[in-house]
Coordinates of C-alpha atoms and ligand atoms in Angstrom, one line a residue:
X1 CA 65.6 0.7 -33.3
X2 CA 65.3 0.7 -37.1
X3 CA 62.8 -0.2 -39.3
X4 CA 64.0 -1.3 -42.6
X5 CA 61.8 -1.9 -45.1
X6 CA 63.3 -3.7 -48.7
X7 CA 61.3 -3.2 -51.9
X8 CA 60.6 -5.5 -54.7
X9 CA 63.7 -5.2 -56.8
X10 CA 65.6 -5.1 -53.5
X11 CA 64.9 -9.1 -53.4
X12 CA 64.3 -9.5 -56.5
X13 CA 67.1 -12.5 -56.8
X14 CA 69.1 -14.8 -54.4
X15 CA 72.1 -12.2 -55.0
X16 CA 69.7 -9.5 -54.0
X17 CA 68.6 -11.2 -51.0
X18 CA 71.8 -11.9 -49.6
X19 CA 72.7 -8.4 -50.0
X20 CA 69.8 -7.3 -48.1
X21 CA 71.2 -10.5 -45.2
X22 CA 74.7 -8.7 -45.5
X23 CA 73.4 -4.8 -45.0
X24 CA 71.0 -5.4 -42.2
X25 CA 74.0 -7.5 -40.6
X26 CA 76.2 -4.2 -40.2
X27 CA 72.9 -2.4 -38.9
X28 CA 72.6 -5.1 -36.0
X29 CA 73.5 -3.0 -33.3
X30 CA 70.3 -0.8 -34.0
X31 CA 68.2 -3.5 -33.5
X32 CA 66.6 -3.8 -36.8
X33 CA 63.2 -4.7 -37.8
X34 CA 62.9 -6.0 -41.2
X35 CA 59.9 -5.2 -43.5
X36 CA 59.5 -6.6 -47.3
X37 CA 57.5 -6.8 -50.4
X38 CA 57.0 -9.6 -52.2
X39 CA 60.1 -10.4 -54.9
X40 CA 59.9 -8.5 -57.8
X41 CA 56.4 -9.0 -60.5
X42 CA 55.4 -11.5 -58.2
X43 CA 52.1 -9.7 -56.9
X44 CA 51.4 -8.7 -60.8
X45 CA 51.5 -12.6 -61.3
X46 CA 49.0 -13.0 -58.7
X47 CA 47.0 -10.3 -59.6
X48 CA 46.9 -11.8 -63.4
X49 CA 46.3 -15.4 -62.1
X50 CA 43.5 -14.3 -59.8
X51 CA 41.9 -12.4 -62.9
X52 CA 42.5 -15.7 -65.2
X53 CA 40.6 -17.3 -62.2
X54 CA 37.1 -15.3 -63.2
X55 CA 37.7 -15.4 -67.1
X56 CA 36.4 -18.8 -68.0
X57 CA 38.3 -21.9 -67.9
X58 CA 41.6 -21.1 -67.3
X59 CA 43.1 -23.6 -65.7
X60 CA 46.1 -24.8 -67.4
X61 CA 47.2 -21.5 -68.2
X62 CA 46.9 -20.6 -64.5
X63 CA 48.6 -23.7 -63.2
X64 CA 51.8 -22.5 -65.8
X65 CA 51.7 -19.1 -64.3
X66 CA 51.5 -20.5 -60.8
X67 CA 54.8 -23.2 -61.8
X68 CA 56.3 -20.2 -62.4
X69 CA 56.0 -18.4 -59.3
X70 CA 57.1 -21.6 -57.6
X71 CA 60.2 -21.5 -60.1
X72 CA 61.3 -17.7 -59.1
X73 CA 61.3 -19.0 -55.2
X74 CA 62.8 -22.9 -56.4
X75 CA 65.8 -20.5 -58.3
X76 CA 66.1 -18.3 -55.7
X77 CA 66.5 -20.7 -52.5
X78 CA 69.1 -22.5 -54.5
X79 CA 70.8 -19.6 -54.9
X80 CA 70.8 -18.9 -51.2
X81 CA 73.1 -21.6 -50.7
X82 CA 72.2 -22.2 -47.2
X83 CA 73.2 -25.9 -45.3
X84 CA 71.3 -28.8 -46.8
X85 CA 68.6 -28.5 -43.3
X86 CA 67.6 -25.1 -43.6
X87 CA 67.3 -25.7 -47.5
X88 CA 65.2 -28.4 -46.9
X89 CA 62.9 -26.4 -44.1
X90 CA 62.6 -23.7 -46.8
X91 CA 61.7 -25.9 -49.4
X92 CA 58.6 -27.4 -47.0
X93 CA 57.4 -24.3 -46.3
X94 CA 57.1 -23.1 -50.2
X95 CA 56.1 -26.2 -51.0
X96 CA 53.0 -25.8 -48.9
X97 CA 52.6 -22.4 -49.4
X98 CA 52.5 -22.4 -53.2
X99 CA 49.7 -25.7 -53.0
X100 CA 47.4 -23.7 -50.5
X101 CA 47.7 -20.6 -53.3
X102 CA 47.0 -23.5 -56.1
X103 CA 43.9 -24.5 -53.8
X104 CA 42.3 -21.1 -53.7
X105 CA 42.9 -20.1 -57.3
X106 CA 41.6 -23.8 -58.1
X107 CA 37.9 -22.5 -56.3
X108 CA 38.0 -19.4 -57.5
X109 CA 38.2 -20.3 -61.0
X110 CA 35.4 -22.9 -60.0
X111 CA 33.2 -20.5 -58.5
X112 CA 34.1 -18.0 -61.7
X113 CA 34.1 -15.1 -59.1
X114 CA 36.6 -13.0 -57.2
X115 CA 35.7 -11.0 -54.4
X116 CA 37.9 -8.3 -53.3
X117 CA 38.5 -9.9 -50.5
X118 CA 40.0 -13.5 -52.4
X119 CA 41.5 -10.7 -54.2
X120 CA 43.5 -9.9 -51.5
X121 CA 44.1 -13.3 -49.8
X122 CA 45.4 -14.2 -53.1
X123 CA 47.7 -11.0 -53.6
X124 CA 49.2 -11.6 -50.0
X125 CA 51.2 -15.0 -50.7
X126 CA 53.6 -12.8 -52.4
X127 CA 54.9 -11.0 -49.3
X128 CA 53.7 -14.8 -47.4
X129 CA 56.5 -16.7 -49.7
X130 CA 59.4 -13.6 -49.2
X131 CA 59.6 -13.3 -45.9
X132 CA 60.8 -17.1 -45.4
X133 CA 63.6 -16.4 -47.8
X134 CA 64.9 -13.2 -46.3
X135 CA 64.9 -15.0 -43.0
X136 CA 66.9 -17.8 -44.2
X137 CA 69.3 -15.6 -45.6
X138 CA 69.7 -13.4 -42.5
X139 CA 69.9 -16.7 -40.5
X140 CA 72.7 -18.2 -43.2
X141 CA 74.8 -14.6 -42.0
X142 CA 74.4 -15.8 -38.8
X143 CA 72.1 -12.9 -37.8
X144 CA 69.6 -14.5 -35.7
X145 CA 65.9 -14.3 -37.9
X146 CA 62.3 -15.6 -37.5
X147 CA 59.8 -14.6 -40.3
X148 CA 56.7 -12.8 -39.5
X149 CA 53.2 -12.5 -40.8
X150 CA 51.5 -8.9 -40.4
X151 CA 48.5 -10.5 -39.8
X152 CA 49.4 -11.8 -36.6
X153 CA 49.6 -7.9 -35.5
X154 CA 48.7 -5.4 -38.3
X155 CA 44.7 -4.9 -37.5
X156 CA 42.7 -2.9 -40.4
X157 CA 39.0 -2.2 -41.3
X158 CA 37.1 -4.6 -43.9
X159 CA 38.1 -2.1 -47.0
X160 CA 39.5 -4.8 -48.8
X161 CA 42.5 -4.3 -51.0
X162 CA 42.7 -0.2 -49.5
X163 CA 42.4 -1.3 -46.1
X164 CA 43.3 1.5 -43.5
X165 CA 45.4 0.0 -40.2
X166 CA 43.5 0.2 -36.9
X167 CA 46.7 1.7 -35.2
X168 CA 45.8 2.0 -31.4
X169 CA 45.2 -2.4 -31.4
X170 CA 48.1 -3.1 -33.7
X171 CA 50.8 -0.9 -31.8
X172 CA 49.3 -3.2 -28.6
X173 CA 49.8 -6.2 -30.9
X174 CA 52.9 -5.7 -32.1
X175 CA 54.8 -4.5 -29.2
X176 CA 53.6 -8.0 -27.6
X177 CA 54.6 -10.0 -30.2
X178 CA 57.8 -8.3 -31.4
X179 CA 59.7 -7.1 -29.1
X180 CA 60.5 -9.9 -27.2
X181 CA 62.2 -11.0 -30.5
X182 CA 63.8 -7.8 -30.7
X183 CA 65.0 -7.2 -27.3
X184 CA 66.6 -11.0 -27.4
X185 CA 68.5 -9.9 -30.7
X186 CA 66.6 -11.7 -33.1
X187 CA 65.3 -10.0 -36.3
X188 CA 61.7 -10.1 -37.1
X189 CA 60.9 -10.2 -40.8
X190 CA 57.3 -9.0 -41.3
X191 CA 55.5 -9.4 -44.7
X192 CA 54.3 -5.9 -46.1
X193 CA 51.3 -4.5 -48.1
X194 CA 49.2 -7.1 -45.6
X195 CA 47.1 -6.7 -42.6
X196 CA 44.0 -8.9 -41.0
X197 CA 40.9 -7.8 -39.8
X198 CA 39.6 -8.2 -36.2
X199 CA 38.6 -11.1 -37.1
X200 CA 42.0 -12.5 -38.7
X201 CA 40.8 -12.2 -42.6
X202 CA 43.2 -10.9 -44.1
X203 CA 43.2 -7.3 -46.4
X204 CA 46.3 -5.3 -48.2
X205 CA 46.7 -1.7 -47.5
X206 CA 47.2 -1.1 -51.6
X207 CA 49.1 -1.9 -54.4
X208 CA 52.7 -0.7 -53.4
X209 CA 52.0 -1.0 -49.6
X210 CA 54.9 -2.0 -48.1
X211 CA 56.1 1.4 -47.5
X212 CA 53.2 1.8 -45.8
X213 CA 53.5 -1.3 -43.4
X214 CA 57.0 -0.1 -42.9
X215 CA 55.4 3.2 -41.3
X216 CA 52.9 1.4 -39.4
X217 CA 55.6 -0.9 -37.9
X218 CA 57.7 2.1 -37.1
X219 CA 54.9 3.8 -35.2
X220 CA 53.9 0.8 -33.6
X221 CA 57.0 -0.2 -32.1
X222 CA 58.1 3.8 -31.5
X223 CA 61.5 3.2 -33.7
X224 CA 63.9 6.0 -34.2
X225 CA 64.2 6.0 -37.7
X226 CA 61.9 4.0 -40.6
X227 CA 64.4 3.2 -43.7
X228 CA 62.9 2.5 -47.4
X229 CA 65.6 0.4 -48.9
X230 CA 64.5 0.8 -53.0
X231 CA 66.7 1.0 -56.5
X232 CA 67.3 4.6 -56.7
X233 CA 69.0 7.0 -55.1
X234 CA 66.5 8.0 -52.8
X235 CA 63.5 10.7 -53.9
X236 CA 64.6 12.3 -56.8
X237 CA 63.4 15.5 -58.9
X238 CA 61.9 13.0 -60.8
X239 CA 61.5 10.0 -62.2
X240 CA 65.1 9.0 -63.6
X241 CA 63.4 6.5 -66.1
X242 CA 61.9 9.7 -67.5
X243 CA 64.1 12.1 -66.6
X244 CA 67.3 10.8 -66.9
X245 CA 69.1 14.3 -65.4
X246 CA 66.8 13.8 -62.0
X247 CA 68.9 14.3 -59.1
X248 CA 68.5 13.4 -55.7
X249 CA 66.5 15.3 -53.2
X250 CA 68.5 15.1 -49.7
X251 CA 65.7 16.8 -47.3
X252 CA 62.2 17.1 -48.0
X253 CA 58.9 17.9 -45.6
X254 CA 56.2 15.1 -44.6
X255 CA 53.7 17.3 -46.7
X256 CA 55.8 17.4 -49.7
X257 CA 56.1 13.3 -49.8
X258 CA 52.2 13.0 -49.6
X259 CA 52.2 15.1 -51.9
X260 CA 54.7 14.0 -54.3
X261 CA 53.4 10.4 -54.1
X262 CA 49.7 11.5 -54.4
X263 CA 50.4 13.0 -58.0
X264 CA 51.7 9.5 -58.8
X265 CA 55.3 9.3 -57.5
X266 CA 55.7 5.3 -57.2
X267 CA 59.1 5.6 -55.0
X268 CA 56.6 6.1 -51.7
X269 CA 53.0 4.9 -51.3
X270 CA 51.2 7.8 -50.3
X271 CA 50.0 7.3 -47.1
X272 CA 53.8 6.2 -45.9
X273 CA 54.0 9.5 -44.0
X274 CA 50.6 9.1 -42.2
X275 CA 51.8 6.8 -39.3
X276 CA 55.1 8.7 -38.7
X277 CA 54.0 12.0 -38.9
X278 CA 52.2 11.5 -35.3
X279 CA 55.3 11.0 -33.8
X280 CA 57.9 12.8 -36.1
X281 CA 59.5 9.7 -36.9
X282 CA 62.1 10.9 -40.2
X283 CA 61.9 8.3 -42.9
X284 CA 64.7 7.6 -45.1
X285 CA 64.8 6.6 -48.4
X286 CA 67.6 4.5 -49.7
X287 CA 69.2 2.6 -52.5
X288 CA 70.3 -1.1 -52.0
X289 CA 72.6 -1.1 -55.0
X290 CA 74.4 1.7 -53.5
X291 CA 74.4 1.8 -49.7
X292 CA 76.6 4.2 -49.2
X293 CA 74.7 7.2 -51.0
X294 CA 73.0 9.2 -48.0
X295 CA 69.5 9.3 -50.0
X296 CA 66.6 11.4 -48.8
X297 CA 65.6 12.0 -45.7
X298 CA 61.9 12.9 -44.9
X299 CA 61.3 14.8 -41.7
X300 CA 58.2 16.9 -40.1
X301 CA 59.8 20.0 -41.5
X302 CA 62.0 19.2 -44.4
X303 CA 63.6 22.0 -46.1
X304 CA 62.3 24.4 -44.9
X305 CA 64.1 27.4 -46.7
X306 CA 64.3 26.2 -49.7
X307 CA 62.7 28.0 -52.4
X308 CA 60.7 26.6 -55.7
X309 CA 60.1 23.3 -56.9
X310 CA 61.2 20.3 -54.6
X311 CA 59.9 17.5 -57.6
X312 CA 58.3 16.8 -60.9
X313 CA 56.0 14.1 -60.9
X314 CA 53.9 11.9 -64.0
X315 CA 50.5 10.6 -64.2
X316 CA 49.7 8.9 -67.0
X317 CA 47.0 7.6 -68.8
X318 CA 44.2 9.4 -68.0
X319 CA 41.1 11.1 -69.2
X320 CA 40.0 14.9 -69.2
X321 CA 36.3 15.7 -69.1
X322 CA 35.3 19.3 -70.4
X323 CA 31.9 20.8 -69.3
X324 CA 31.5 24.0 -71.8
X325 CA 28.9 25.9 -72.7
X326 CA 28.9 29.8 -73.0
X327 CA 25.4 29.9 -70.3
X328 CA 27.6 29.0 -67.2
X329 CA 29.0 32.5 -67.0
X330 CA 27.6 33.6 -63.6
X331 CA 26.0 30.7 -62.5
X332 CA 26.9 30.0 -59.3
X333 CA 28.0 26.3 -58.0
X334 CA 29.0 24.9 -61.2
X335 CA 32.0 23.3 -59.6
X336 CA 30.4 22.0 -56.7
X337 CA 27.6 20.4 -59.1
X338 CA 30.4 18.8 -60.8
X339 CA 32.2 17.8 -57.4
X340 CA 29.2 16.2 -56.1
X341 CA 28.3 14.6 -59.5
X342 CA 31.5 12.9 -59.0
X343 CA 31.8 11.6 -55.6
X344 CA 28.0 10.4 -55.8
X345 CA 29.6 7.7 -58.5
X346 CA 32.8 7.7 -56.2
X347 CA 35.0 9.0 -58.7
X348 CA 38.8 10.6 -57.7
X349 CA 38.3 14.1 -59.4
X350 CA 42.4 14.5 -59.5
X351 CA 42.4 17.9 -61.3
X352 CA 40.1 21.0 -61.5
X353 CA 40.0 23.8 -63.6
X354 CA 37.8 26.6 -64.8
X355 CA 38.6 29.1 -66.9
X356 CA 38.2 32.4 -66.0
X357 CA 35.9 33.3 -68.9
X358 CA 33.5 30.9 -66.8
X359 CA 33.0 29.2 -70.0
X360 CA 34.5 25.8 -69.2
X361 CA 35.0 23.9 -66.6
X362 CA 37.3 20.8 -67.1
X363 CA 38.1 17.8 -64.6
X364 CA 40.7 14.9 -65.0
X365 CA 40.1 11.3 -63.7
X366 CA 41.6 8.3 -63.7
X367 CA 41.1 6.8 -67.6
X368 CA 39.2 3.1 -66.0
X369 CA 36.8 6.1 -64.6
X370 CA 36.6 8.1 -67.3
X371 CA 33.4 6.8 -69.0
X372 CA 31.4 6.6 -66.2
X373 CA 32.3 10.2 -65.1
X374 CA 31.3 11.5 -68.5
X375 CA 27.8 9.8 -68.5
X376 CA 26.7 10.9 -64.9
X377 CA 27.7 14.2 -65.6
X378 CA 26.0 14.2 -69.1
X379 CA 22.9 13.2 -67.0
X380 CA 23.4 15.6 -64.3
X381 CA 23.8 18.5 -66.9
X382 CA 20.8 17.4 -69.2
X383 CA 18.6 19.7 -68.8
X384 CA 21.1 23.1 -69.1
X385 CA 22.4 20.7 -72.3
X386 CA 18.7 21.2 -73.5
X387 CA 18.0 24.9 -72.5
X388 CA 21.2 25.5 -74.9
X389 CA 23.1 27.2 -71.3
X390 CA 25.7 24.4 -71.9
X391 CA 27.5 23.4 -75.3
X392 CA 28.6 19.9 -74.6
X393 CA 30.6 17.8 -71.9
X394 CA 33.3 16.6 -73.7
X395 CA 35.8 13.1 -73.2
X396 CA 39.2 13.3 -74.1
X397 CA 41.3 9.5 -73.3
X398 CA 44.9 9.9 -73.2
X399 CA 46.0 12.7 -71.4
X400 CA 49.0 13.2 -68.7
X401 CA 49.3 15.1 -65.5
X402 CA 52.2 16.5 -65.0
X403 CA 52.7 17.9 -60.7
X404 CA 55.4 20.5 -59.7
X405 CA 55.4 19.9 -56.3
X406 CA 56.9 21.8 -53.3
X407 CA 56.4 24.0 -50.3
X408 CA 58.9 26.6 -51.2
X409 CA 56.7 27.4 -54.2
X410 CA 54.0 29.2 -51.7
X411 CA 55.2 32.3 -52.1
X412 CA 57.7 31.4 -55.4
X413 CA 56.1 34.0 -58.1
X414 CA 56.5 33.3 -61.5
X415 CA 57.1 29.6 -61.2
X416 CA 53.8 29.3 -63.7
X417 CA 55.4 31.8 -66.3
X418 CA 58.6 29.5 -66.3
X419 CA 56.9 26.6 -67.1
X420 CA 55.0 28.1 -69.5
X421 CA 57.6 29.3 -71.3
X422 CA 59.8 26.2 -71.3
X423 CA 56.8 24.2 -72.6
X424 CA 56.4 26.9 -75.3
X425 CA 59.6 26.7 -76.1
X426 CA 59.7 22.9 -76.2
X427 CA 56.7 23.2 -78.8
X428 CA 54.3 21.3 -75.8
X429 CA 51.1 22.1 -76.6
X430 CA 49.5 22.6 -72.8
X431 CA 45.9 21.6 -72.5
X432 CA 45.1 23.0 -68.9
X433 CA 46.5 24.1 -65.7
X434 CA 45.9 24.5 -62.1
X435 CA 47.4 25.8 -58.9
X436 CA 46.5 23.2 -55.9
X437 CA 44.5 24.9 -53.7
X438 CA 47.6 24.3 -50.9
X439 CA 50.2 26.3 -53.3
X440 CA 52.3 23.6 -52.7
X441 CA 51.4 22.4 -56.4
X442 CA 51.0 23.6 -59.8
X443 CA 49.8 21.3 -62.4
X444 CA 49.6 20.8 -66.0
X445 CA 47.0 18.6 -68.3
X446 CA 49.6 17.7 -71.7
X447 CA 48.7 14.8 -74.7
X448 CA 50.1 11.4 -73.3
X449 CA 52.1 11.4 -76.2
X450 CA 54.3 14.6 -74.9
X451 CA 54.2 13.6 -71.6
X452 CA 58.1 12.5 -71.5
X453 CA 59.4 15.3 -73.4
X454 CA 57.1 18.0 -71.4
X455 CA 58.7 16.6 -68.3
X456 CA 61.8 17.0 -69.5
X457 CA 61.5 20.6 -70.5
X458 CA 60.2 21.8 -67.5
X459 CA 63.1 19.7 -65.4
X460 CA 65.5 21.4 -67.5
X461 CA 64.5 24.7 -66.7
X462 CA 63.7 24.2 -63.5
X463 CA 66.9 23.0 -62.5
X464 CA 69.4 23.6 -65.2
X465 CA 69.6 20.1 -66.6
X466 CA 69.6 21.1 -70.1
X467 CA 72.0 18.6 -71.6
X468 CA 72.9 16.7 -68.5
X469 CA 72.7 13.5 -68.3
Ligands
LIG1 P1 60.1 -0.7 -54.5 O1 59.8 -2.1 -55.1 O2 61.4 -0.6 -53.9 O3 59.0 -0.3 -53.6 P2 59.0 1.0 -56.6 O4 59.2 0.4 -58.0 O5 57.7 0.9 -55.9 O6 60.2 0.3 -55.7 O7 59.5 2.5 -56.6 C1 60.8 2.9 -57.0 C2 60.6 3.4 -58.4 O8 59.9 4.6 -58.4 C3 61.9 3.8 -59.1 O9 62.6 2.8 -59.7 C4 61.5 5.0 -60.0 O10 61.5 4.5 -61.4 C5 60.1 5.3 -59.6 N1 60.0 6.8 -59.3 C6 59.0 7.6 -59.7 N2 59.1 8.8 -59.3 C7 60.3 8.9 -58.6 C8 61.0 9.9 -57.9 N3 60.5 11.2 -57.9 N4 62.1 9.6 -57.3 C9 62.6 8.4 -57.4 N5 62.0 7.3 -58.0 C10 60.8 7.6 -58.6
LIG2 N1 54.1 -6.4 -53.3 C1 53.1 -5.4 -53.2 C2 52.9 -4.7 -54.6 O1 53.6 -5.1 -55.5 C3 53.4 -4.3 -52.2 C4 54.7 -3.6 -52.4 O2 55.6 -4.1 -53.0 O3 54.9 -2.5 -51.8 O4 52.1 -3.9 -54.7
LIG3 MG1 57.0 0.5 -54.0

């Protein structure tokens, strides 16, 4: 059996979808279990329509933005060209779908407030609206489809929009309810990113969670293989909408995706690996516009002789807090004060580094974080502020973490120096850098504004791409 989850962009369009109908078709005989997102911007809608919903009276503009996530669907089930009684079935079910989504954004504007979970009840129809249409399509092929919603199956905690999967009940759950479908030869089409709660309320594992679902589905039902249809060419070196020269990656490790998507990576969610990795399931990653490229496949081991850097990875947007002060030179637990500090306001410290003068100490944090983080540590450092053993604790908006990431840099020397020098030679001025405390990363704190071009530089000389398109 293979699970085969289709991203956004993936069906993103009537043509799209029936492309996706058409490739799972030729995968019949592996019995395969579909898993996708919502069609393409859809969940941003939502998101911005259930934001309108607390911002005063909204309602016109949300009822616009709402006709025209019913319009996307309308366009798209036309285009599916499917005999006038399954057109009309699919119609019905929109039709009711999108006024139940108009009746929940109609209260919560009322009410003025969003909880995180209406949040998520309102960030689910996406997936709720897509599966219908993938089934339809599938069914048109004459490839025997029901639609399926996770939340029939998929049981997490109450952490609304991060909700983690109760695995042990949902693998229970979902060999009951799907594979009966399977083993008859019909295809289930699950809705990603969405779960429910023991008692049926429903949550999202996370903005780009589908990959995620597509994991949990695998492990639950024990499938040989979990495929993560996208629009690249698998993982690459990184980002081709940066890095135009990336290339593909064709084996990498379970470790090295976590990692990769942890430092920002948006071609897997990073906890995709966590369900597989129990059983060794290898992930694939794969491009729908081009089927026939083998992509990358993720396994328990990887590569494991490779040497150096496996990717380059970009965060963006972020802020850089710097604690200096000339007095912290031997004074022990610095760090930890600041680590504490930091996870007592439940901030995501995402970079450490101290210099070995012991003068400074900086952090980087997510920018939506980075004011908060600076005031708590301002009050947590008061008093050495006052005794004069510490300068300042400095913001700094608009910086960019750059990741080299891979486990064939552990014993890789001189992989710093190299970047180094290709940043210097680039003219990138580089504000900080770190080694993970894993050695399976090195990163680097640049402006925002040099981001691009201080990816680029270390991609070319890192992997000879200088002039390459
Ligand atoms: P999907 O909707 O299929 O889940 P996403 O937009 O979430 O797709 O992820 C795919 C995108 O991830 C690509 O279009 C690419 O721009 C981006 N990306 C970032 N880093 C990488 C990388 N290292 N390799 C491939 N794609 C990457
Ligand atoms: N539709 C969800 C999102 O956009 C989940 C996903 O696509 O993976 O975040
Ligand atoms: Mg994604």
């Amino acid at each position: 059996m293979i699970v085969m989850k289709f991203g956004g962009t993936s069906v993103g369009s009537a043509e799209r979808i029936r492309d996706v109908a058409q490739l799972v078709k030729g995968y019949q005989k592996s019995q395969p279990v579909v898993v996708t997102s919502a069609m393409t911007q859809i969940t941003n809608q939502l998101e911005e329509m259930a934001r309108l919903a607390t911002t005063g009276n909204r309602k016109r503009v949300i009822a616009k933005k709402l006709a025209a996530v019913k319009a996307v669907h309308d366009t798209a089930i036309t285009g599916l060209q499917l005999d006038p009684t399954a057109e009309a079935n699919l119609r019905e079910i929109i039709d009711s779908k999108i006024a139940i989504l108009g009746n929940i954004l109609k209260s919560v504007t009322s009410l003025g407030e969003l909880t995180p979970r209406g949040r998520d009840l309102i960030l689910s129809f996406g997936e709720r609206l897509s599966i219908h249409l993938v089934a339809a399509a599938l069914n048109a092929q004459g490839v025997p489809a029901i639609a399926v919603n996770a939340t029939d199956f998929l049981v997490t905690d109450d952490t609304f929009n991060d909700a983690q999967p109760l695995l042990t009940i949902s693998k229970k759950k979902a060999q009951k309810l799907l594979m009966p479908l399977v083993q008859k030869g019909t295809v289930p089409v699950v809705t990603g990113f969405i779960g429910a709660t023991r008692d049926g309320v429903t949550t999202t594992l996370g903005r780009g969670g589908s990959d995620f679902s597509g994991t949990i589905l695998g492990y639950c039902l024990d499938a040989d293989e979990v495929w993560i249809w996208t629009d690249v060419n698998g993982v690459m070196t990184s980002d081709p909408r940066v890095v135009p020269a990336a290339r593909t990656i064709e084996r990498m490790s379970y470790e090295e995706a976590s990692e990769l998507s942890y430092f920002g990576a948006k071609v897997i969610h990073p906890r995709t690996m966590i369900p597989t990795a129990e059983l060794g399931i290898p992930i694939v990653i794969k491009n729908t516009m081009n089927p026939e490229h083998p992509g990358t496949q993720i396994t328990p081991n990887g590569d494991a002789a490779a040497k150096g850097a496996k990717a380059l990875t970009l965060m963006k947007d972020l802020a850089m807090i710097t604690i200096q002060g000339k007095g912290m030179r031997g004074v022990f637990g610095t760090a930890s004060r600041v680590f504490d500090t930091m996870a007592a306001a439940k901030v995501n410290v995402l970079f450490i580094s101290q210099a070995s003068s012991e003068n400074n100490i900086t952090i980087v944090v997510e920018k939506a974080a980075g004011q908060v983080a600076t005031r708590v540590l301002r009050q947590a450092f008061a008093s050495e502020v006052r005794a004069k053993r510490i300068d300042f604790v400095e913001y700094h908006g608009g910086v960019s973490l750059i990741a080299v990431v891979g486990t064939g840099m552990r014993q890789h020397v001189g992989m710093a120096g190299k970047i180094f020098t290709a940043l210097g030679n680039g003219d990138v001025n580089v504000i900080a850098i770190a080694q993970g405390s894993s050695e399976l990363n090195i990163t680097i704190v640049v402006e925002s504004n040099e981001d691009a071009k201080a990816l680029q530089c270390i991609h070319d000389a890192l992997y000879n791409t200088k002039g390459k398109k």
